[in-house]
CSV table of C-alpha atoms and ligand atoms in Angstrom, one decimal:
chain,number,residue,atom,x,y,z
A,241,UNK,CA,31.1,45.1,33.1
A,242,UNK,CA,28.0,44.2,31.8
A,243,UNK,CA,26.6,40.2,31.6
A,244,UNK,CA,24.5,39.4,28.6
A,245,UNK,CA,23.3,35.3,29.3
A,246,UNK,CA,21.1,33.2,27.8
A,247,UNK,CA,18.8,30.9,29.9
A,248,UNK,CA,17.4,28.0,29.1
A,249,UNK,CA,14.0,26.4,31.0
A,250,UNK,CA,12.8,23.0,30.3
A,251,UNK,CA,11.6,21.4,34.0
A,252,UNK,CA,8.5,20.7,33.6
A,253,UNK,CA,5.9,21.4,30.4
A,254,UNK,CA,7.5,24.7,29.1
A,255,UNK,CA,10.3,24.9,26.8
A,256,UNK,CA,11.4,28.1,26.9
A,257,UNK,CA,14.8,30.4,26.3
A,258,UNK,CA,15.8,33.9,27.0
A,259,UNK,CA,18.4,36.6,26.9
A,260,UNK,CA,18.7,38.7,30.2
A,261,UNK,CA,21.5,41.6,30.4
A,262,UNK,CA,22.7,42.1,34.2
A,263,UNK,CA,19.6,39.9,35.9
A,264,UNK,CA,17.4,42.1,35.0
A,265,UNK,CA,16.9,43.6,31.8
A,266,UNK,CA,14.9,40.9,29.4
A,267,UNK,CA,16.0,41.6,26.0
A,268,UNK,CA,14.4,38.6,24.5
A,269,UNK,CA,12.3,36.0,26.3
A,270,UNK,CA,10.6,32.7,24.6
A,271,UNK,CA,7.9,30.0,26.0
A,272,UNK,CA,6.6,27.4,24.1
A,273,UNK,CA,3.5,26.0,26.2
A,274,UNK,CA,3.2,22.4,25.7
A,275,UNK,CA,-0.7,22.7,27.4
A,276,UNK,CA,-2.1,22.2,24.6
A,277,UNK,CA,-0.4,18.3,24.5
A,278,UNK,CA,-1.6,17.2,27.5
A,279,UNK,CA,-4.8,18.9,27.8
A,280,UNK,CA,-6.4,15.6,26.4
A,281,UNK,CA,-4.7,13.8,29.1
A,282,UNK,CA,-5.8,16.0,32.1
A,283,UNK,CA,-2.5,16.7,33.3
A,284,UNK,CA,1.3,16.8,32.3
A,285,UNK,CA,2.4,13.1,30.6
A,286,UNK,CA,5.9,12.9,31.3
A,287,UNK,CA,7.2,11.3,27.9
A,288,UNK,CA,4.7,13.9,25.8
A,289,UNK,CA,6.8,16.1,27.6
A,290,UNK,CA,10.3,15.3,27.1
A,291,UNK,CA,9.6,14.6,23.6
A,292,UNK,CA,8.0,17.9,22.9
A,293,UNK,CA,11.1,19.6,24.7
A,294,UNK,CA,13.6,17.4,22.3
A,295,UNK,CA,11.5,18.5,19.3
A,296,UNK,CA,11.4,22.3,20.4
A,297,UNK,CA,13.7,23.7,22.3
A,298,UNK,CA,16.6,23.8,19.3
A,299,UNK,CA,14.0,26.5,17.6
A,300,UNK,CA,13.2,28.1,20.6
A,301,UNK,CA,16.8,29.1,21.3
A,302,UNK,CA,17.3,29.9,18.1
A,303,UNK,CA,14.5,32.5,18.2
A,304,UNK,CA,15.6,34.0,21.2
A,305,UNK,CA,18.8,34.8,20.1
A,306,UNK,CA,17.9,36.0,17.1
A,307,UNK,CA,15.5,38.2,18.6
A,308,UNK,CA,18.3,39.7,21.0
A,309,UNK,CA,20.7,40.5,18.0
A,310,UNK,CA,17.7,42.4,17.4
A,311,UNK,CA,16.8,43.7,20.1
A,312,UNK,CA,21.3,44.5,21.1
A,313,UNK,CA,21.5,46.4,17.9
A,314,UNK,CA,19.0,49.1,18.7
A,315,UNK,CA,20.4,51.8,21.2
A,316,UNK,CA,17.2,53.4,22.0
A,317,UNK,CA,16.0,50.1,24.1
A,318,UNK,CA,12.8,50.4,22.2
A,319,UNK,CA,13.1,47.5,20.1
A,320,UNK,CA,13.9,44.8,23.3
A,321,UNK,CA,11.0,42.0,22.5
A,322,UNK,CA,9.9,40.0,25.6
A,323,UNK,CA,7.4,37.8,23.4
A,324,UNK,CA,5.4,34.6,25.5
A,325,UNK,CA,4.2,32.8,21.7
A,326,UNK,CA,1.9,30.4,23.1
A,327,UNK,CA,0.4,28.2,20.8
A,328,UNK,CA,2.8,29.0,18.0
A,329,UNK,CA,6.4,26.8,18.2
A,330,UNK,CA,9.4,28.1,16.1
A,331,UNK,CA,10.9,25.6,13.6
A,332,UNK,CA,14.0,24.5,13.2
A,333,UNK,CA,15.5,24.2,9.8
A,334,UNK,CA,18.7,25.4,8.1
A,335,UNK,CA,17.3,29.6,7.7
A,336,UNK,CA,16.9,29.6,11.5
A,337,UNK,CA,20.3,29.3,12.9
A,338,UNK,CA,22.3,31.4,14.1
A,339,UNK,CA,25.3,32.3,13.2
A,340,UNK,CA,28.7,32.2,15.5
A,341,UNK,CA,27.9,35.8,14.9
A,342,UNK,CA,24.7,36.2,16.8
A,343,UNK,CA,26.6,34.5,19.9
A,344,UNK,CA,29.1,37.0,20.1
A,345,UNK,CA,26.8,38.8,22.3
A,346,UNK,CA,26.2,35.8,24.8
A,347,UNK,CA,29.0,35.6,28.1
A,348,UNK,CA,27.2,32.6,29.6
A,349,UNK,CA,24.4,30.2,29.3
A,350,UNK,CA,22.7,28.9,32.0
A,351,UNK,CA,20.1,26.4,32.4
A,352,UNK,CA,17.7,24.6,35.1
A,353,UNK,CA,19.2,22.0,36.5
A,354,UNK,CA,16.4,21.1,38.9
A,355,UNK,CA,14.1,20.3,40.7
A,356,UNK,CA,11.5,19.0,38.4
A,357,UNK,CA,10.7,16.2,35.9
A,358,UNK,CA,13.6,14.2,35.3
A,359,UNK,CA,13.1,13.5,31.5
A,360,UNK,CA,12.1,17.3,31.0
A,361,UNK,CA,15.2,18.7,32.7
A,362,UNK,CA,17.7,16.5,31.1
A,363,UNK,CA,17.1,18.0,27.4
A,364,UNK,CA,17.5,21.4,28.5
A,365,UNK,CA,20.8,20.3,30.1
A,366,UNK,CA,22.3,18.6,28.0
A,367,UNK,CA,21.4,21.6,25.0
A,368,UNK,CA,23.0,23.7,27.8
A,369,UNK,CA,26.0,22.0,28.1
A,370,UNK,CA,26.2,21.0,24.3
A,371,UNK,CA,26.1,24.8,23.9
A,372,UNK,CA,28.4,25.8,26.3
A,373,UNK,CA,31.6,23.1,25.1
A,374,UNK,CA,30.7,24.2,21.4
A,375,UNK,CA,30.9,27.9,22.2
A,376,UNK,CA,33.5,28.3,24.6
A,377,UNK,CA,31.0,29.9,27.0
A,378,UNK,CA,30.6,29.1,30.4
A,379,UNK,CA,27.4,27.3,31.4
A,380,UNK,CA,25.8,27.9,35.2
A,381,UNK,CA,23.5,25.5,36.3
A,382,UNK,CA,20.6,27.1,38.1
A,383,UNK,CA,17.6,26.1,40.8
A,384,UNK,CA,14.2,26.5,39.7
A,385,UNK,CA,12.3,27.4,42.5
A,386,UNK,CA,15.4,30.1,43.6
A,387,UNK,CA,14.5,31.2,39.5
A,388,UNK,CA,11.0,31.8,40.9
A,389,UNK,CA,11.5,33.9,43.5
A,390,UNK,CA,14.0,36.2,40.9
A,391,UNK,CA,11.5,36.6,39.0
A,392,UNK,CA,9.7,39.5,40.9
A,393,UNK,CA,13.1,41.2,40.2
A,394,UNK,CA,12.3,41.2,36.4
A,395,UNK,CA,9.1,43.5,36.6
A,396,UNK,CA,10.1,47.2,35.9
A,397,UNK,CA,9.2,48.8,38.7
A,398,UNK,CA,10.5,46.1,41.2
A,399,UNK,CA,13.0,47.5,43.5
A,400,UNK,CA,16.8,46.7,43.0
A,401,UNK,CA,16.9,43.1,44.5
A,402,UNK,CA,19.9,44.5,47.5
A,403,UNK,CA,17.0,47.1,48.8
A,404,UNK,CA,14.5,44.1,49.2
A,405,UNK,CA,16.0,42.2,52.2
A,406,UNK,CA,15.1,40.5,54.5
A,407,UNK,CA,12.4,39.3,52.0
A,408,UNK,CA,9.8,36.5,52.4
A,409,UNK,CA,9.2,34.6,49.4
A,410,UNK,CA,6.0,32.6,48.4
A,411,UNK,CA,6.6,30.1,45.2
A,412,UNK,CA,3.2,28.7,43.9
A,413,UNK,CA,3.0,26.5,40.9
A,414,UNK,CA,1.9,23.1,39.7
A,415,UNK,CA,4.7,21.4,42.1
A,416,UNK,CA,5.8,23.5,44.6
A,417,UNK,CA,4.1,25.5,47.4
A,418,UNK,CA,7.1,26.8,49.5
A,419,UNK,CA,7.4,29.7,52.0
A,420,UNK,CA,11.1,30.6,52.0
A,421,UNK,CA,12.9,33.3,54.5
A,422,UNK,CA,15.2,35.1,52.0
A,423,UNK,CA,18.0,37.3,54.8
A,424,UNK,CA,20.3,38.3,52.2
A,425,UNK,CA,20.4,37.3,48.6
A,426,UNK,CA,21.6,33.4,48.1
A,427,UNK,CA,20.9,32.5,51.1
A,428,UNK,CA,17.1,30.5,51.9
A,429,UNK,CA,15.5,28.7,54.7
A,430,UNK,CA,12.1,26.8,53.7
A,431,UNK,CA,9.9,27.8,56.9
A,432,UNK,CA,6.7,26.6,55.0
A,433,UNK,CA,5.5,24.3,52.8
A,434,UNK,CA,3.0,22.1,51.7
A,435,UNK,CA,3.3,18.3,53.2
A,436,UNK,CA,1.2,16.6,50.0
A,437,UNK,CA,-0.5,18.8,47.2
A,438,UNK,CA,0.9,21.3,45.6
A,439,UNK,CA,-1.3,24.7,45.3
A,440,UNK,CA,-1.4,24.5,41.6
A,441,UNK,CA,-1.9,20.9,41.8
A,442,UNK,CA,-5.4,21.1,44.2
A,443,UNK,CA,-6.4,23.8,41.7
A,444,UNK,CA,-6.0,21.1,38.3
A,445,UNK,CA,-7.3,18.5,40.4
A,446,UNK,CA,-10.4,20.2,41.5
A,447,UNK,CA,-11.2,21.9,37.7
A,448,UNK,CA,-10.7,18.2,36.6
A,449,UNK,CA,-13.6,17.5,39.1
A,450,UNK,CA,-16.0,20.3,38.4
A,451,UNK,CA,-15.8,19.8,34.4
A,452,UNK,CA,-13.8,22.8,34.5
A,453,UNK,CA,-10.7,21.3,32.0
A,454,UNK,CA,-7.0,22.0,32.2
A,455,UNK,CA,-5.2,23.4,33.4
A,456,UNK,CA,-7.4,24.1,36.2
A,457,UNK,CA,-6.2,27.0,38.2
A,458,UNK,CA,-7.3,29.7,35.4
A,459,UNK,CA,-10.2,28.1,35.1
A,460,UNK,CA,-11.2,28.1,38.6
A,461,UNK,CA,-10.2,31.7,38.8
A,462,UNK,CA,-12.5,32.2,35.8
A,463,UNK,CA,-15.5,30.6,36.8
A,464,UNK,CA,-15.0,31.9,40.7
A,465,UNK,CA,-15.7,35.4,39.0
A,466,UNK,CA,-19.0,34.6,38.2
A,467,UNK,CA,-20.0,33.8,41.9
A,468,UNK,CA,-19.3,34.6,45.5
A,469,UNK,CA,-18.0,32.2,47.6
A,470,UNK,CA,-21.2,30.0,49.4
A,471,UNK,CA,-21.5,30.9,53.0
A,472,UNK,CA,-22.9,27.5,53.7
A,473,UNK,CA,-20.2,25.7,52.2
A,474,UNK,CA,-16.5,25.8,53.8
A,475,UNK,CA,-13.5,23.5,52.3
A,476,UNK,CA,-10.7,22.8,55.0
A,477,UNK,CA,-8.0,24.9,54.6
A,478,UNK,CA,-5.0,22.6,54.7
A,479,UNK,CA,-4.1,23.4,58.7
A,480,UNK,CA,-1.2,20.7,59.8
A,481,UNK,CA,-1.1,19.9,63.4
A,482,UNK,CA,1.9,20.6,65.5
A,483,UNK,CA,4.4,17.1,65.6
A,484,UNK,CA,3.1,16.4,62.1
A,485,UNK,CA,6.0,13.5,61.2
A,486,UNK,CA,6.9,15.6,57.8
A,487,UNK,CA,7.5,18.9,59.9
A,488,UNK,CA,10.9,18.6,60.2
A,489,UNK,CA,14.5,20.5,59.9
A,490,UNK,CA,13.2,24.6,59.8
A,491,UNK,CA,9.6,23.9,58.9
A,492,UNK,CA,7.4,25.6,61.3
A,493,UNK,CA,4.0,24.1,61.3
A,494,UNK,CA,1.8,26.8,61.3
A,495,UNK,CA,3.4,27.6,57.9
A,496,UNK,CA,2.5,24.4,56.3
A,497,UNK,CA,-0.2,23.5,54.4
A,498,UNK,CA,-1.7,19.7,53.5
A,499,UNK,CA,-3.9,20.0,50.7
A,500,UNK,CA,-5.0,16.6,49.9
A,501,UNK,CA,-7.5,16.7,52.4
A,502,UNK,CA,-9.3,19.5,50.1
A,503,UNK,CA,-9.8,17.6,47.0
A,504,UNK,CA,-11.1,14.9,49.0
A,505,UNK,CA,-13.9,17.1,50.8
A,506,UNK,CA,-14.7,18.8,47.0
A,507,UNK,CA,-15.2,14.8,45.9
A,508,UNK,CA,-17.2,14.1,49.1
A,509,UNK,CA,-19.4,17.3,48.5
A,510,UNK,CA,-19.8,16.3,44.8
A,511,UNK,CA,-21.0,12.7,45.6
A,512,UNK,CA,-23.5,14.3,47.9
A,513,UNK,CA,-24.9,16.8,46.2
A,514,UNK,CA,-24.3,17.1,42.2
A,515,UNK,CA,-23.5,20.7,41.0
A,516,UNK,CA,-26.4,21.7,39.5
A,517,UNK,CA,-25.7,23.9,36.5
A,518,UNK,CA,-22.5,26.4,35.4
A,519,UNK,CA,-24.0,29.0,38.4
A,520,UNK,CA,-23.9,26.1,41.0
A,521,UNK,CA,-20.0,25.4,39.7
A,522,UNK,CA,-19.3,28.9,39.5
A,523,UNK,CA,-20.2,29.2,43.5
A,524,UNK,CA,-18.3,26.0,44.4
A,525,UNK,CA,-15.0,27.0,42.2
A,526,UNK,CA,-14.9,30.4,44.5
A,527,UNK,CA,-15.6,28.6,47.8
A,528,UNK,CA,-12.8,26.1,47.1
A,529,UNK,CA,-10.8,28.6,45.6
A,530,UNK,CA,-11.1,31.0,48.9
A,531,UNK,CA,-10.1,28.0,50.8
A,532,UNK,CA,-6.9,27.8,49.0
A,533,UNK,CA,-6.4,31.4,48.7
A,534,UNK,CA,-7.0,31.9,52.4
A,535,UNK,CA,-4.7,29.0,53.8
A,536,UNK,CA,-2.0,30.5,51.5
A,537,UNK,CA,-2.6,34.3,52.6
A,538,UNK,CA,-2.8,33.7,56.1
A,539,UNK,CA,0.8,31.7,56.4
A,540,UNK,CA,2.3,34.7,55.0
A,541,UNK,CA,0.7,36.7,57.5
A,542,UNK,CA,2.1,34.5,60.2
A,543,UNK,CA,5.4,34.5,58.6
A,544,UNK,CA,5.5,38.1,58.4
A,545,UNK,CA,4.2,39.1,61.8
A,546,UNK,CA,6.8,36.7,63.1
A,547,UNK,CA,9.7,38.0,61.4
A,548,UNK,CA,11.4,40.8,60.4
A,549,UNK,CA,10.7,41.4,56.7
A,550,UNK,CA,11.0,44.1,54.4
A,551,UNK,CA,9.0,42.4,51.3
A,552,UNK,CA,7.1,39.8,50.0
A,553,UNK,CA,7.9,38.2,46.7
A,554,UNK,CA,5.3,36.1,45.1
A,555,UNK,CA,5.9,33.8,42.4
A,556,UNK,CA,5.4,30.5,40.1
A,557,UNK,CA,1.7,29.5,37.9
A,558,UNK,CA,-0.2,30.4,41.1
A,559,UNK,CA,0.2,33.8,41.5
A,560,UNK,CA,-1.4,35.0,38.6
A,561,UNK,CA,-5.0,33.8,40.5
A,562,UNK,CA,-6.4,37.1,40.9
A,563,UNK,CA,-8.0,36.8,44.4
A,564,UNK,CA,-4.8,35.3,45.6
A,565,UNK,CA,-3.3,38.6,44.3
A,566,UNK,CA,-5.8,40.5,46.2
A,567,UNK,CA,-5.8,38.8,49.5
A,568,UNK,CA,-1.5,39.0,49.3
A,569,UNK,CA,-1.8,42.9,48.6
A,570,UNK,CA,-4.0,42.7,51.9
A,571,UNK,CA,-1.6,40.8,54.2
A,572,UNK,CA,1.1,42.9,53.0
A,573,UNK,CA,0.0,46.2,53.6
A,574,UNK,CA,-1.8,45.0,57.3
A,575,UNK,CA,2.0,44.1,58.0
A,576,UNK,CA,3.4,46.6,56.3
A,577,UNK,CA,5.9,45.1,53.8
A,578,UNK,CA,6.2,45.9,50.0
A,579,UNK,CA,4.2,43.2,48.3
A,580,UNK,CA,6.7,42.3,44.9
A,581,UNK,CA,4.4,40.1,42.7
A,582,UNK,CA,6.3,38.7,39.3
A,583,UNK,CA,4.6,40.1,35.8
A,584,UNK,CA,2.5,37.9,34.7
A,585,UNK,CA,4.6,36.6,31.7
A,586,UNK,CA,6.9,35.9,34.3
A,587,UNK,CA,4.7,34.3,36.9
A,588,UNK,CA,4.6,30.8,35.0
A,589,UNK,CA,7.5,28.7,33.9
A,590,UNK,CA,9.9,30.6,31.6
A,591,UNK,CA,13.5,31.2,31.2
A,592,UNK,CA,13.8,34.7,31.7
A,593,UNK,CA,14.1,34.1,35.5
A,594,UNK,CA,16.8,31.5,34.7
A,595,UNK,CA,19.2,33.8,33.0
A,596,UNK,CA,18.3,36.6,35.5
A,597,UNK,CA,19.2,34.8,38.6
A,598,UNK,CA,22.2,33.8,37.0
A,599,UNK,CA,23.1,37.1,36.1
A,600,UNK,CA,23.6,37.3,40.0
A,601,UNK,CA,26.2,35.6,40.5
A,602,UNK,CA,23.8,32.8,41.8
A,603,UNK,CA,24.1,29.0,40.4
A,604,UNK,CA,26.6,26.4,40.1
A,605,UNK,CA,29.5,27.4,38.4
A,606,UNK,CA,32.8,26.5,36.4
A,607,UNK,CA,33.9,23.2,35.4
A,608,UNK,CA,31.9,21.4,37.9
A,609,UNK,CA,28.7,22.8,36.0
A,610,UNK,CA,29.5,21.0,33.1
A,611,UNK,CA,29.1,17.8,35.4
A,612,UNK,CA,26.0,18.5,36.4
A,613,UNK,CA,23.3,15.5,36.8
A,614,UNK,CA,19.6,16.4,36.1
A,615,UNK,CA,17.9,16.9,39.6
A,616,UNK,CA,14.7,16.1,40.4
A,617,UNK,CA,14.1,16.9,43.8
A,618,UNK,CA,16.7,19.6,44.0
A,619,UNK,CA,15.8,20.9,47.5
A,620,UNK,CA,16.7,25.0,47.9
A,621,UNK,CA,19.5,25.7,50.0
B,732,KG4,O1,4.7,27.8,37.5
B,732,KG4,P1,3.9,27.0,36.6
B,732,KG4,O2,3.7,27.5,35.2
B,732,KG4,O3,4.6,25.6,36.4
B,732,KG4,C1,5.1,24.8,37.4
B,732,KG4,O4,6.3,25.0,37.7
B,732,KG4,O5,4.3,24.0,37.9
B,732,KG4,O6,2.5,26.7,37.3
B,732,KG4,C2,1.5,26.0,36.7
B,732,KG4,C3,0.3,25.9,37.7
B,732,KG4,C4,-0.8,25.0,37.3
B,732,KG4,O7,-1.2,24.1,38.3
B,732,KG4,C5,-1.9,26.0,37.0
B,732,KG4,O8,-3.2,25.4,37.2
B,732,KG4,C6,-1.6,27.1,38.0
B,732,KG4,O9,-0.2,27.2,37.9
B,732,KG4,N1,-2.2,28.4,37.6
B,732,KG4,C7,-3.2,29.0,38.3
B,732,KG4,C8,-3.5,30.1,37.6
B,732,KG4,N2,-2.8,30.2,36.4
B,732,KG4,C9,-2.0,29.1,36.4
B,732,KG4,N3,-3.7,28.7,39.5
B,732,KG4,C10,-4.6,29.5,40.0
B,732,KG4,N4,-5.1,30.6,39.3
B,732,KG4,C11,-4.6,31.0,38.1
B,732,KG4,N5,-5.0,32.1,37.5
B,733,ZN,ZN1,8.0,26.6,38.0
């Protein structure tokens, strides 16, 4: 029997909705980036946030599932529309409704639940479950970051997900850096991850200190393009001594990463010696860059030369840097595993991996879904 649900994202600074069929096939997907709200601010504003979501997300789902009556109604699969519209958020108003009609389609809605910004994630919920008691549908609450590592499943050419383990799973973004052992599906162990900074995080922070703007990780990777990397100039790459007091339950220590310590040796650098001019930046951004890219690639090679892994999934914000994308391809073929990267309209924060994982049979489900308490620091288990 096939499972057509609707998934709603709203963690951090994305509001976003979309209609999967059987976890995999997208047959509408919306994002509404809020970057352009808190660009002024140099990073994500909580309240900007939250509002934006309230303001948003009623239009968003509306557009999503009207663009899968669309997309259900054509047989020939041609017409399925997967759409990221960036800059341009759908209205609300009376002609943009749906009808009970256009829900007929829907068997569940499912929503993120957690981790992430406490204000963001409770107006997705609360849509969710508003939805869900209006509609008679059942409503599954769903983990981001397990979202994230679905989301390699989404790309066309990705295996079938049963094929894939044992997997090892990288999830980079603007709050998580998290090397997860992935046996079977459901079922995670967090062997790695970062003790202070997240990846995505050391990337804004750095851009912000080079002039570079936000968000800073495609700029970085921009302006890296320009230069090589300066022999003469090497950035610490996050190594976290053994008996580090935050290594604790399966963490492994050689997995880890600390960050921190790299922003504060780009600020140190800075003070000493002014970049001078874009070509000076340019060189910086891909030495810093490499030592982010490097710390990241060579925990997974640890991971995967001490394990017994078929692939390596790859998601969240982070994983569209192209050099990490190189270095990964690298690592995985030297260890022979299948490297499963997510598309890149899937790499970021959107809610096409929300509906998809539920579509697994993941997520929390029946009437104790409909209790459900936003989650900030929902841990992966
Ligand atoms: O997954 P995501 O959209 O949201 C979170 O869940 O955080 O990730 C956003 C992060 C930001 O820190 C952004 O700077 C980073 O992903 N990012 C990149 C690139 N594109 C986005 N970092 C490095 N290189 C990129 N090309
Ligand atoms: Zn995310």
């Amino acid at each position: 029997m096939t499972m057509t649900i609707l998934g709603i994202e709203t963690s951090c600074d994305e509001t976003a909705a979309a209609v999967v069929r059987d976890s995999r096939e997208v047959i509408s997907s919306v994002v509404y980036s809020q970057v352009s709200l808190h660009q002024p601010y140099g990073g994500v504003v909580p309240e900007i946030a939250s509002r934006s979501h309230v303001e948003k997300l009623p239009g968003v789902i509306s557009e999503a599932v009207r663009r899968s009556v669309l997309g259900v109604q054509c047989s020939d699969g041609k017409s399925k529309v997967a759409d990221v519209c960036q800059d341009a958020p759908p209205t609300t108003d009376h002609r943009t409704l749906n009808t009970l009609a256009d829900w007929s389609t829907i068997d569940a809605i499912a929503v993120t639940y957690g981790p992430g910004l406490a204000s963001s994630l409770i107006v997705g919920l609360a849509a969710a479950k508003g939805l869900a008691l209006r509609l008679h549908k059942p409503l599954i609450g769903i983990n981001h970051i397990e979202a994230h590592i679905h989301s390699v499943f989404l790309s066309a050419g990705a295996p079938m997900p049963e094929e894939s383990y044992p997997l090892l799973a990288l999830v980079v973004s603007g709050g998580h850096t998290l090397l997860v052992d992935v046996p079977r599906p459901g079922a995670y162990c967090v062997i790695g991850q970062t003790l202070d900074d997240a990846a995505g995080e050391a990337f804004d922070k750095a851009a912000q200190l080079l002039g570079l703007g936000y968000p800073g990780g495609p700029a970085i990777d921009r302006a890296a393009r320009l230069a090589a990397p300066r022999q003469d100039l090497k950035f610490p790459q996050g190594r976290v001594r053994v008996g580090h007091h935050l290594v604790t339950c399966n963490l492994r220590p050689e997995l880890c990463v600390s960050f921190s310590g790299l922003k504060t040796s780009l600020m140190v650098h800075l003070r000493n010696h002014p970049a001078q001019g874009p070509g000076d930046v340019s060189a910086i951004a891909a030495s810093y860059q490499e030592a982010i890219v490097s710390a990241l690639a060579e925990r997974c090679d640890r991971a995967l030369r001490s394990g017994n892994y078929r692939c390596l999934a790859v998601g969240g914000g982070v994983s569209l840097n192209a050099r990490l994308r190189v270095r990964l391809l690298e690592v995985a073929e030297h260890r022979h595993v299948r490297l499963l990267l997510a598309e890149p309209k899937y790499c970021g924060d959107n809610a096409a991996m929300i509906a998809g994982l539920a579509g697994t049979g993941c997520g929390v489900r029946g009437p104790v879904a409909l209790a459900l308490d936003a989650t900030p620091s929902l841990a992966l288990q």
